[in-house]
Amino acid sequence: FREITLLGQNVDSYGKDLPDKPSLAYLLRELDSLEGKFRIRFTTSYPTDITDELIETVKNSEKICECFHIPMQSGSDRVLKAMNRRYDRKTYGEIVKKIRDNIKDVTITSDFIAGFPSETREEFEMTLSAFDEFELDYSNTAAYSPRPKTPAAKWVDKFVDENEKKERLAILNNKVKEMSLKSNKKYVGREMEVLVESFKNGKFEGRTRNNKVVHFDSDYAKIGDFINVEINRASTWCLFAQCKK
């Protein structure tokens, strides 16, 4: 295997239920010490469970990829509190800044919900501004839908109109496209390592360590290879490159 992903609803909680309470950072260091050429990813991280130890581990590792998926859900402190999230906007921003200050070329992605019960238009605008403030590279998005047995599912009188939710989601998705293109453009002219994942429509496709999708031509690449490419063009969702000789 060339890439391994440690997956958890909150992967940073790893070890809390084990006798010696090993941290995720400890587990990652153990895996990083194994012989062989392969990559390690982990997802999803809860913002306030990202420790300095974890950041340092990613920074100093050989195999752990420079990519954090950190759901924010809303840019409004009031909405975050209603969602029962254990952080506010300022705290989220401090975590993102610490990661960016320590890890070169790191990609930070997120999740956001449009139209959470009682969310005002002004609070929705705060979500849009969070993308710019924290320079998020990409985000998953969704219009709010009631989840059974959650408090918010009972707030029927606070539900946002369906058409308004759809409009907010469309605006949010356009913001995601804008930020994704801006992020991708940063790598034009750069040499980057790609793990070749597939060959389709006459081109190879792979991913960089920081999870950018790259399309390129090659006479010698094979699926599973690690090769260096030079990025020559960026689009909204992917990069285009040529192989280094």
Backbone as JSON, one array per atom type, in Angstrom:
{
  "sequence": "FREITLLGQNVDSYGKDLPDKPSLAYLLRELDSLEGKFRIRFTTSYPTDITDELIETVKNSEKICECFHIPMQSGSDRVLKAMNRRYDRKTYGEIVKKIRDNIKDVTITSDFIAGFPSETREEFEMTLSAFDEFELDYSNTAAYSPRPKTPAAKWVDKFVDENEKKERLAILNNKVKEMSLKSNKKYVGREMEVLVESFKNGKFEGRTRNNKVVHFDSDYAKIGDFINVEINRASTWCLFAQCKK",
  "N": [[0.84, -1.2, 0.0], [0.46, 2.23, -0.77], [-0.58, 4.47, 0.41], [-2.07, 5.33, 3.46], [-4.92, 5.91, 5.39], [-5.91, 7.17, 8.47], [-8.93, 6.99, 9.92], [-11.58, 8.64, 11.51], [-14.55, 9.68, 13.26], [-13.97, 11.67, 15.05], [-10.91, 11.84, 14.88], [-8.86, 12.7, 16.46], [-9.46, 11.91, 18.98], [-8.38, 9.5, 19.41], [-7.16, 6.9, 21.44], [-8.06, 7.76, 23.94], [-9.74, 6.01, 25.24], [-8.18, 3.9, 25.85], [-5.98, 1.91, 27.95], [-3.32, 3.04, 28.47], [-3.68, 5.48, 27.38], [-2.64, 6.47, 24.79], [-1.65, 9.07, 22.52], [-2.97, 10.51, 19.43], [-0.87, 11.67, 18.08], [1.27, 10.16, 19.06], [0.65, 7.63, 17.94], [0.86, 8.28, 15.22], [3.58, 8.9, 15.04], [4.69, 6.4, 15.56], [3.81, 4.96, 13.32], [5.03, 6.45, 11.33], [7.65, 5.76, 11.68], [7.95, 3.28, 10.57], [9.45, 1.14, 8.12], [9.84, 1.74, 4.58], [8.35, 3.24, 1.63], [5.7, 5.23, 1.83], [2.58, 6.99, 2.32], [0.88, 8.76, 4.97], [-2.29, 9.66, 6.12], [-4.77, 11.5, 8.03], [-8.04, 11.87, 9.35], [-11.26, 12.77, 10.73], [-10.5, 15.96, 12.12], [-11.29, 17.43, 15.26], [-11.52, 20.82, 16.02], [-10.52, 21.94, 18.62], [-9.22, 19.78, 19.66], [-6.86, 19.46, 18.4], [-3.61, 19.24, 19.05], [-0.53, 20.86, 20.2], [1.46, 18.98, 20.14], [0.57, 17.24, 18.13], [0.69, 18.9, 15.86], [3.45, 19.42, 15.77], [4.34, 16.83, 15.32], [3.35, 16.23, 12.74], [4.75, 18.19, 11.34], [7.45, 17.39, 11.64], [7.63, 14.9, 10.5], [8.25, 12.19, 8.15], [6.51, 10.77, 6.53], [3.87, 11.59, 7.03], [1.18, 13.34, 5.72], [0.79, 16.77, 4.71], [-1.84, 17.98, 5.54], [-4.86, 19.06, 6.88], [-8.1, 18.36, 7.92], [-10.54, 20.28, 9.14], [-13.45, 20.74, 10.49], [-15.51, 23.61, 10.62], [-18.12, 24.63, 10.51], [-19.77, 26.96, 11.01], [-19.42, 30.54, 10.72], [-20.25, 32.16, 12.7], [-20.3, 33.04, 16.09], [-22.55, 32.82, 17.76], [-24.17, 30.97, 16.4], [-22.45, 28.77, 16.37], [-22.41, 28.18, 19.1], [-25.08, 27.44, 19.43], [-25.03, 25.15, 17.95], [-23.68, 23.57, 19.62], [-20.94, 23.43, 19.49], [-17.58, 23.28, 20.63], [-15.96, 25.64, 20.6], [-15.03, 28.95, 19.54], [-15.1, 31.5, 16.96], [-12.68, 32.95, 17.1], [-10.98, 31.18, 18.46], [-10.89, 29.03, 16.66], [-9.58, 30.3, 14.52], [-7.09, 30.82, 15.68], [-6.04, 28.25, 15.96], [-5.85, 27.43, 13.27], [-3.98, 29.34, 12.35], [-1.73, 28.65, 13.88], [-1.14, 26.14, 12.83], [-0.57, 26.79, 10.13], [1.62, 28.49, 10.51], [3.55, 26.72, 11.28], [3.74, 24.54, 9.5], [4.79, 24.03, 6.33], [3.28, 24.68, 3.17], [0.85, 23.55, 3.88], [-2.41, 22.16, 3.55], [-5.59, 23.23, 4.43], [-8.75, 22.19, 5.09], [-12.37, 22.29, 5.38], [-15.72, 22.01, 6.88], [-18.99, 23.24, 6.29], [-22.24, 24.4, 7.23], [-25.16, 25.57, 5.74], [-27.86, 27.65, 6.58], [-28.59, 26.81, 9.19], [-30.93, 26.23, 11.85], [-32.42, 29.24, 12.86], [-30.33, 30.8, 11.93], [-29.28, 33.91, 10.81], [-29.24, 36.17, 7.98], [-27.07, 37.86, 8.19], [-25.41, 36.4, 9.89], [-24.88, 34.25, 8.26], [-23.33, 35.57, 6.36], [-21.09, 35.94, 7.9], [-20.01, 33.41, 7.89], [-19.18, 33.23, 5.21], [-17.16, 35.18, 5.26], [-15.32, 33.96, 6.87], [-13.95, 32.16, 5.28], [-12.21, 33.8, 3.8], [-10.79, 35.07, 5.87], [-9.43, 32.96, 7.15], [-8.22, 31.73, 5.07], [-9.08, 29.3, 3.86], [-8.64, 26.27, 2.1], [-10.4, 24.57, 0.85], [-13.79, 23.33, 1.12], [-16.29, 21.12, 2.39], [-19.79, 21.3, 1.9], [-23.2, 21.84, 3.02], [-26.75, 22.14, 3.0], [-28.73, 22.83, 5.82], [-30.29, 20.05, 7.34], [-32.74, 18.37, 9.29], [-31.53, 16.34, 11.9], [-32.38, 13.35, 13.38], [-33.18, 13.15, 16.88], [-31.53, 15.17, 17.69], [-31.18, 18.35, 19.38], [-31.65, 20.6, 17.69], [-33.3, 19.65, 15.72], [-35.81, 19.84, 16.71], [-36.43, 22.47, 16.67], [-38.49, 23.66, 15.09], [-39.91, 26.03, 14.64], [-37.88, 27.76, 14.15], [-36.7, 27.12, 11.8], [-35.02, 27.76, 8.74], [-36.27, 29.16, 5.74], [-36.84, 27.01, 2.94], [-36.16, 27.77, 0.28], [-34.53, 29.94, 0.81], [-32.45, 28.64, 2.14], [-31.43, 27.08, 0.03], [-30.51, 29.11, -1.63], [-28.52, 30.27, -0.03], [-26.77, 28.08, 0.17], [-25.95, 27.82, -2.49], [-24.55, 30.23, -2.82], [-22.55, 29.8, -0.94], [-21.26, 27.58, -2.08], [-20.2, 28.75, -4.36], [-18.32, 30.37, -3.16], [-16.6, 28.44, -2.15], [-15.57, 27.43, -4.56], [-14.2, 29.69, -5.49], [-12.19, 29.96, -3.48], [-10.88, 27.52, -3.71], [-9.75, 27.63, -6.29], [-8.06, 29.85, -5.92], [-6.31, 28.76, -4.01], [-5.18, 26.63, -5.46], [-3.79, 28.0, -7.49], [-1.53, 28.91, -6.23], [0.42, 27.02, -6.53], [1.34, 26.84, -9.08], [4.06, 26.53, -11.25], [5.6, 25.29, -9.41], [7.55, 22.49, -8.27], [6.39, 19.31, -7.46], [5.75, 16.38, -5.49], [3.99, 13.56, -6.63], [1.63, 11.01, -6.04], [0.83, 8.46, -8.09], [-2.39, 7.62, -9.04], [-4.35, 6.79, -10.89], [-5.24, 6.08, -14.37], [-6.85, 7.67, -16.87], [-8.94, 8.71, -19.57], [-6.78, 9.25, -21.2], [-4.86, 10.46, -19.62], [-2.69, 10.58, -16.75], [-3.55, 10.5, -13.29], [-3.04, 11.88, -10.1], [-2.13, 12.52, -6.62], [-0.87, 15.22, -4.64], [1.22, 15.55, -1.71], [-0.12, 17.35, -0.06], [-2.69, 16.93, -0.8], [-3.67, 17.79, -3.3], [-5.24, 17.34, -6.4], [-3.77, 16.11, -9.35], [-3.34, 16.24, -12.85], [-1.61, 14.71, -15.54], [0.69, 14.04, -18.28], [2.63, 11.19, -19.22], [5.35, 9.06, -20.18], [6.33, 7.03, -18.76], [5.26, 6.69, -16.21], [3.62, 4.78, -13.64], [0.76, 3.33, -12.05], [0.74, 3.76, -8.61], [3.3, 4.69, -8.42], [5.64, 7.08, -7.08], [6.22, 10.19, -8.25], [7.97, 13.11, -9.44], [6.59, 16.15, -10.47], [6.13, 19.09, -12.53], [4.14, 21.8, -11.89], [2.04, 23.37, -14.14], [-0.36, 24.58, -14.69], [-3.44, 25.74, -13.26], [-6.7, 24.81, -12.22], [-10.12, 25.1, -11.04], [-10.65, 22.77, -9.48], [-8.44, 21.12, -9.74], [-4.94, 20.47, -10.59], [-2.61, 20.87, -13.31], [0.11, 19.29, -14.93], [3.58, 18.63, -15.89], [5.82, 15.89, -16.34], [8.87, 15.65, -14.54], [12.08, 15.33, -15.96]],
  "CA": [[0.0, 0.0, 0.0], [1.23, 3.47, -0.9], [-1.17, 5.51, 1.23], [-2.93, 4.82, 4.53], [-5.67, 6.97, 6.06], [-6.5, 6.89, 9.77], [-10.23, 7.61, 9.79], [-12.44, 8.63, 12.69], [-15.47, 10.82, 13.36], [-13.05, 12.62, 15.65], [-9.72, 11.0, 14.93], [-7.98, 13.18, 17.53], [-9.84, 11.25, 20.24], [-7.71, 8.2, 19.49], [-6.4, 6.54, 22.63], [-8.66, 8.2, 25.2], [-10.42, 4.89, 25.89], [-7.2, 2.83, 26.03], [-5.37, 1.97, 29.29], [-2.19, 3.97, 28.57], [-4.1, 6.73, 26.72], [-1.69, 6.99, 23.79], [-2.24, 10.14, 21.72], [-2.89, 10.34, 17.98], [0.49, 12.03, 17.69], [2.11, 8.99, 19.34], [0.35, 6.62, 16.92], [1.42, 8.73, 13.95], [5.05, 8.75, 15.09], [4.99, 4.97, 15.44], [3.62, 4.58, 11.92], [6.03, 7.16, 10.53], [8.95, 5.1, 11.87], [7.99, 2.02, 9.82], [10.24, 1.2, 6.89], [9.11, 1.74, 3.32], [7.9, 4.5, 1.06], [4.25, 5.34, 1.79], [2.04, 8.2, 2.93], [-0.1, 8.61, 6.04], [-3.23, 10.77, 6.3], [-5.72, 11.28, 9.13], [-9.23, 12.72, 9.27], [-11.45, 14.2, 10.73], [-10.03, 16.55, 13.37], [-12.11, 18.42, 15.95], [-10.58, 21.94, 16.18], [-9.85, 22.12, 19.9], [-8.46, 18.57, 20.01], [-5.58, 19.49, 17.69], [-2.62, 19.64, 20.05], [0.79, 21.27, 19.72], [2.2, 17.74, 19.88], [0.15, 16.73, 16.83], [1.23, 19.79, 14.84], [4.89, 19.16, 15.7], [4.54, 15.5, 14.74], [3.17, 16.36, 11.29], [5.84, 19.03, 10.85], [8.75, 16.72, 11.67], [7.53, 13.53, 10.0], [8.64, 11.92, 6.77], [5.43, 10.15, 5.76], [2.55, 12.16, 7.32], [0.87, 14.37, 4.74], [0.54, 18.12, 5.21], [-3.24, 18.27, 5.25], [-5.76, 18.98, 8.03], [-9.52, 18.63, 7.68], [-11.0, 20.81, 10.43], [-14.78, 21.31, 10.32], [-15.86, 24.8, 11.41], [-19.59, 24.58, 10.45], [-20.34, 28.3, 10.9], [-18.52, 31.62, 11.09], [-20.9, 32.96, 13.74], [-20.16, 32.48, 17.44], [-23.86, 32.45, 18.3], [-24.59, 29.73, 15.75], [-21.57, 27.71, 16.87], [-22.89, 27.82, 20.43], [-26.34, 26.72, 19.23], [-24.66, 23.82, 17.43], [-22.97, 22.89, 20.7], [-19.52, 23.29, 19.16], [-16.79, 23.68, 21.79], [-14.98, 26.65, 20.24], [-15.6, 30.11, 18.86], [-14.37, 31.88, 15.74], [-11.32, 33.35, 17.45], [-10.21, 29.97, 18.79], [-10.66, 28.31, 15.4], [-8.56, 31.03, 13.79], [-5.79, 30.63, 16.34], [-5.59, 26.9, 15.63], [-5.44, 27.45, 11.86], [-2.75, 30.13, 12.24], [-0.63, 27.87, 14.45], [-0.8, 25.09, 11.86], [0.07, 27.41, 8.96], [2.93, 29.04, 10.91], [4.51, 25.64, 11.54], [3.81, 23.51, 8.46], [4.88, 24.62, 5.0], [2.4, 24.16, 2.12], [-0.25, 22.76, 4.45], [-3.77, 22.38, 3.07], [-6.58, 23.17, 5.51], [-10.1, 22.11, 4.56], [-13.37, 22.43, 6.43], [-17.12, 21.71, 6.59], [-19.9, 24.31, 6.69], [-23.68, 24.19, 7.06], [-25.92, 26.78, 5.41], [-29.25, 27.65, 7.0], [-28.87, 26.18, 10.48], [-32.09, 26.89, 12.45], [-32.29, 30.6, 13.42], [-29.22, 31.54, 11.32], [-29.7, 35.11, 10.08], [-28.44, 36.45, 6.78], [-25.81, 38.45, 8.65], [-24.58, 35.31, 10.41], [-24.41, 33.52, 7.08], [-22.24, 36.36, 5.79], [-19.91, 35.68, 8.74], [-19.44, 32.16, 7.38], [-18.45, 33.56, 3.99], [-15.95, 35.93, 5.59], [-14.36, 33.05, 7.51], [-13.12, 31.59, 4.22], [-11.14, 34.75, 3.49], [-9.97, 35.33, 7.05], [-8.59, 31.81, 7.48], [-7.64, 31.24, 3.81], [-9.39, 27.88, 3.75], [-8.33, 25.79, 0.75], [-11.56, 23.88, 0.29], [-14.73, 22.95, 2.16], [-17.54, 20.41, 2.11], [-20.91, 22.15, 2.29], [-24.52, 21.23, 3.01], [-27.86, 22.89, 3.57], [-29.16, 22.16, 7.04], [-31.45, 19.14, 7.36], [-32.89, 17.88, 10.67], [-30.99, 15.03, 12.25], [-33.21, 12.83, 14.48], [-32.69, 13.1, 18.26], [-30.71, 16.34, 18.04], [-32.01, 19.46, 19.82], [-32.0, 21.5, 16.6], [-34.38, 19.05, 14.91], [-37.09, 20.21, 17.33], [-36.62, 23.91, 16.59], [-39.24, 23.84, 13.84], [-40.28, 27.44, 14.47], [-36.68, 28.52, 13.79], [-36.17, 26.62, 10.53], [-34.85, 28.72, 7.66], [-37.05, 28.83, 4.55], [-36.11, 26.11, 2.04], [-35.58, 28.52, -0.84], [-33.43, 30.73, 1.36], [-31.34, 27.7, 2.38], [-30.84, 26.74, -1.27], [-29.76, 30.27, -2.11], [-27.29, 30.38, 0.78], [-25.87, 26.99, -0.21], [-25.36, 28.16, -3.8], [-23.55, 31.28, -2.57], [-21.45, 29.15, -0.22], [-20.53, 26.74, -3.03], [-19.41, 29.64, -5.21], [-17.17, 30.79, -2.36], [-15.68, 27.29, -2.13], [-14.89, 27.41, -5.86], [-13.26, 30.82, -5.5], [-11.05, 29.69, -2.62], [-10.15, 26.37, -4.24], [-8.93, 28.12, -7.4], [-7.0, 30.68, -5.33], [-5.36, 27.86, -3.38], [-4.46, 25.88, -6.5], [-2.9, 28.88, -8.24], [-0.28, 29.11, -5.48], [1.39, 25.97, -6.8], [1.8, 26.91, -10.47], [5.5, 26.77, -11.32], [6.27, 24.53, -8.36], [7.79, 21.05, -8.43], [5.71, 18.63, -6.37], [5.69, 14.92, -5.57], [2.64, 13.05, -6.87], [1.39, 9.57, -5.99], [-0.01, 8.14, -9.24], [-3.54, 6.85, -8.58], [-5.18, 6.22, -11.96], [-5.03, 6.52, -15.75], [-8.15, 7.73, -17.55], [-9.06, 9.74, -20.61], [-5.48, 9.53, -21.78], [-3.96, 11.15, -18.7], [-2.51, 10.05, -15.4], [-4.06, 11.35, -12.21], [-2.45, 11.56, -8.81], [-2.3, 13.54, -5.58], [0.3, 15.7, -3.93], [1.15, 15.27, -0.27], [-1.14, 18.2, 0.55], [-4.01, 16.49, -1.29], [-4.09, 18.43, -4.54], [-5.37, 16.41, -7.53], [-2.93, 16.56, -10.47], [-3.43, 15.5, -14.11], [-0.37, 14.89, -16.28], [1.09, 13.04, -19.27], [3.91, 10.55, -18.91], [5.68, 7.86, -20.94], [6.91, 6.01, -17.89], [4.58, 6.59, -14.91], [2.77, 3.62, -13.38], [-0.07, 3.5, -10.86], [1.49, 3.4, -7.41], [4.6, 5.36, -8.41], [5.83, 8.45, -6.6], [7.04, 10.9, -9.23], [7.98, 14.57, -9.33], [6.04, 16.85, -11.63], [6.15, 20.55, -12.45], [2.8, 22.3, -12.08], [2.05, 24.45, -15.13], [-1.67, 25.23, -14.82], [-4.37, 25.45, -12.17], [-8.13, 25.02, -12.43], [-10.83, 25.18, -9.76], [-10.6, 21.55, -8.67], [-7.23, 20.3, -9.91], [-3.74, 21.05, -11.18], [-2.09, 20.2, -14.49], [1.57, 19.28, -14.76], [4.4, 17.8, -16.76], [6.77, 15.11, -15.56], [10.27, 16.07, -14.52], [12.96, 14.33, -16.56]],
  "C": [[0.88, 1.25, 0.0], [0.67, 4.6, -0.04], [-2.15, 4.89, 2.22], [-3.61, 6.01, 5.2], [-6.23, 6.47, 7.39], [-7.8, 7.68, 9.84], [-11.03, 7.51, 11.08], [-13.38, 9.81, 12.66], [-14.77, 11.99, 14.05], [-11.75, 11.86, 15.9], [-8.76, 11.42, 16.04], [-8.32, 12.59, 18.89], [-9.16, 9.9, 20.4], [-6.97, 8.03, 20.81], [-7.04, 6.9, 23.95], [-9.33, 7.06, 25.96], [-9.48, 3.71, 26.1], [-6.46, 3.0, 27.36], [-4.26, 3.01, 29.42], [-2.48, 5.33, 27.94], [-3.05, 7.29, 25.76], [-2.38, 8.04, 22.92], [-2.2, 9.78, 20.23], [-1.49, 10.66, 17.5], [1.44, 10.86, 17.92], [1.9, 7.92, 18.27], [0.97, 7.01, 15.58], [2.94, 8.6, 13.92], [5.46, 7.29, 14.94], [4.86, 4.52, 13.98], [4.68, 5.22, 11.02], [7.4, 6.48, 10.6], [9.06, 3.78, 11.11], [8.79, 2.2, 8.54], [9.33, 1.21, 5.67], [8.67, 3.13, 2.91], [6.37, 4.47, 0.97], [3.83, 6.62, 2.5], [1.02, 7.84, 4.01], [-0.97, 9.87, 6.08], [-4.11, 10.46, 7.5], [-6.86, 12.29, 9.02], [-10.37, 12.04, 10.05], [-11.03, 14.74, 12.1], [-11.04, 17.52, 13.95], [-11.16, 19.57, 16.33], [-9.81, 21.97, 17.49], [-9.12, 20.87, 20.39], [-7.15, 18.46, 19.24], [-4.53, 20.07, 18.63], [-1.33, 20.15, 19.4], [1.63, 20.05, 19.37], [1.85, 17.19, 18.5], [0.73, 17.58, 15.71], [2.73, 19.54, 14.66], [5.18, 17.82, 15.04], [4.39, 15.55, 13.22], [4.34, 17.13, 10.68], [7.14, 18.24, 10.69], [8.75, 15.32, 11.07], [8.04, 13.42, 8.56], [7.43, 11.51, 5.93], [4.06, 10.81, 5.95], [2.3, 13.37, 6.42], [0.46, 15.7, 5.39], [-0.89, 18.55, 4.85], [-4.08, 18.05, 6.5], [-7.19, 19.25, 7.57], [-10.14, 19.0, 9.03], [-12.36, 21.46, 10.26], [-15.01, 22.53, 11.22], [-17.38, 24.91, 11.58], [-20.27, 25.94, 10.34], [-19.3, 29.33, 11.3], [-19.06, 32.49, 12.21], [-20.76, 32.29, 15.11], [-21.5, 32.05, 18.02], [-24.35, 31.13, 17.71], [-23.74, 28.55, 16.22], [-22.03, 27.23, 18.25], [-24.2, 27.03, 20.34], [-26.1, 25.31, 18.71], [-23.97, 22.95, 18.48], [-21.52, 22.58, 20.33], [-18.7, 23.91, 20.3], [-15.67, 24.67, 21.45], [-15.72, 27.83, 19.66], [-14.72, 30.46, 17.67], [-12.91, 32.21, 16.02], [-10.44, 32.13, 17.72], [-9.89, 29.17, 17.53], [-9.54, 28.98, 14.6], [-7.17, 30.86, 14.37], [-5.2, 29.27, 16.01], [-5.08, 26.85, 14.19], [-4.12, 28.2, 11.69], [-1.55, 29.34, 12.76], [-0.18, 26.78, 13.47], [-0.04, 25.7, 10.68], [1.45, 27.96, 9.3], [3.99, 27.95, 11.04], [4.71, 24.66, 10.4], [3.74, 24.14, 7.08], [3.92, 23.91, 4.03], [1.24, 23.32, 2.64], [-1.57, 23.15, 3.79], [-4.72, 22.24, 4.25], [-7.97, 23.23, 4.88], [-11.11, 22.06, 5.7], [-14.72, 21.89, 5.99], [-17.95, 22.9, 7.06], [-21.35, 23.93, 6.38], [-24.34, 25.54, 6.76], [-27.35, 26.63, 5.91], [-29.54, 26.84, 8.24], [-30.04, 26.93, 11.13], [-31.74, 28.18, 13.19], [-31.12, 31.38, 12.84], [-29.77, 32.73, 10.52], [-28.82, 35.28, 8.85], [-27.08, 37.02, 7.17], [-24.87, 37.37, 9.18], [-24.08, 34.42, 9.28], [-23.24, 34.24, 6.42], [-20.95, 36.18, 6.6], [-19.23, 34.38, 8.31], [-18.63, 32.43, 6.13], [-17.13, 34.26, 4.3], [-14.89, 35.06, 6.25], [-13.43, 32.42, 6.48], [-11.93, 32.5, 3.93], [-10.21, 34.95, 4.68], [-8.99, 34.19, 7.32], [-7.97, 31.14, 6.25], [-7.85, 29.74, 3.64], [-9.24, 27.43, 2.29], [-9.52, 25.14, 0.07], [-12.51, 23.58, 1.44], [-15.85, 22.08, 1.59], [-18.67, 21.3, 2.61], [-22.21, 21.36, 2.27], [-25.54, 22.24, 3.52], [-28.34, 22.12, 4.78], [-30.36, 21.25, 6.77], [-31.53, 18.54, 8.75], [-32.3, 16.5, 10.85], [-31.76, 14.52, 13.48], [-32.46, 12.82, 15.82], [-31.72, 14.22, 18.61], [-31.64, 17.47, 18.48], [-32.52, 20.33, 18.67], [-33.16, 20.96, 15.76], [-35.75, 19.43, 15.44], [-37.39, 21.71, 17.2], [-37.37, 24.29, 15.3], [-39.59, 25.3, 13.59], [-39.1, 28.32, 14.07], [-36.09, 28.08, 12.45], [-36.11, 27.74, 9.49], [-35.63, 28.23, 6.44], [-36.21, 28.02, 3.55], [-35.46, 26.85, 0.88], [-34.41, 29.38, -0.39], [-32.21, 29.85, 1.62], [-30.63, 27.34, 1.07], [-30.01, 27.88, -1.81], [-28.45, 30.42, -1.35], [-26.29, 29.29, 0.4], [-25.19, 27.29, -1.54], [-24.28, 29.23, -3.65], [-22.32, 30.68, -1.9], [-20.61, 28.31, -1.18], [-19.7, 27.59, -3.99], [-18.18, 30.14, -4.47], [-16.13, 29.68, -2.29], [-14.89, 27.23, -3.44], [-13.83, 28.5, -5.94], [-12.01, 30.5, -4.69], [-10.23, 28.52, -3.12], [-9.24, 26.79, -5.39], [-7.77, 28.97, -6.87], [-5.92, 29.82, -4.71], [-4.52, 27.14, -4.42], [-3.44, 26.74, -7.24], [-1.56, 29.08, -7.54], [0.81, 28.13, -5.9], [1.85, 25.94, -8.26], [3.28, 27.3, -10.49], [6.3, 26.0, -10.3], [6.51, 23.08, -8.79], [7.19, 20.35, -7.21], [5.73, 17.11, -6.6], [4.24, 14.47, -5.71], [2.64, 11.53, -6.71], [0.4, 9.26, -7.1], [-1.12, 7.19, -8.82], [-4.33, 6.19, -9.7], [-4.73, 6.74, -13.32], [-6.37, 6.49, -16.44], [-8.18, 8.9, -18.51], [-7.71, 10.19, -21.14], [-4.5, 10.26, -20.89], [-3.84, 10.41, -17.37], [-3.09, 11.04, -14.4], [-3.42, 10.91, -10.9], [-2.7, 12.68, -7.82], [-0.95, 13.94, -5.0], [0.16, 15.34, -2.46], [0.07, 16.11, 0.4], [-2.49, 18.07, -0.14], [-4.54, 17.26, -2.48], [-4.13, 17.38, -5.66], [-4.59, 16.98, -8.71], [-3.15, 15.64, -11.67], [-2.16, 15.77, -14.92], [-0.17, 13.77, -17.3], [2.42, 12.44, -18.85], [4.1, 9.3, -19.78], [6.12, 6.72, -20.03], [6.19, 5.81, -16.55], [3.74, 5.32, -14.84], [1.94, 3.91, -12.12], [0.68, 2.96, -9.65], [2.86, 4.04, -7.33], [4.52, 6.7, -7.67], [6.72, 9.14, -7.62], [6.95, 12.4, -8.99], [7.47, 15.18, -10.62], [6.19, 18.35, -11.42], [4.76, 21.07, -12.8], [2.83, 23.47, -13.06], [0.69, 25.14, -15.31], [-2.56, 24.82, -13.66], [-5.8, 25.67, -12.65], [-8.8, 25.0, -11.07], [-10.58, 23.96, -8.89], [-9.31, 20.76, -8.79], [-6.09, 21.12, -10.52], [-3.34, 20.24, -12.41], [-0.58, 20.34, -14.47], [2.25, 18.5, -15.87], [5.44, 17.09, -15.91], [8.15, 15.73, -15.64], [11.12, 14.97, -15.11], [13.94, 13.78, -15.54]]
}
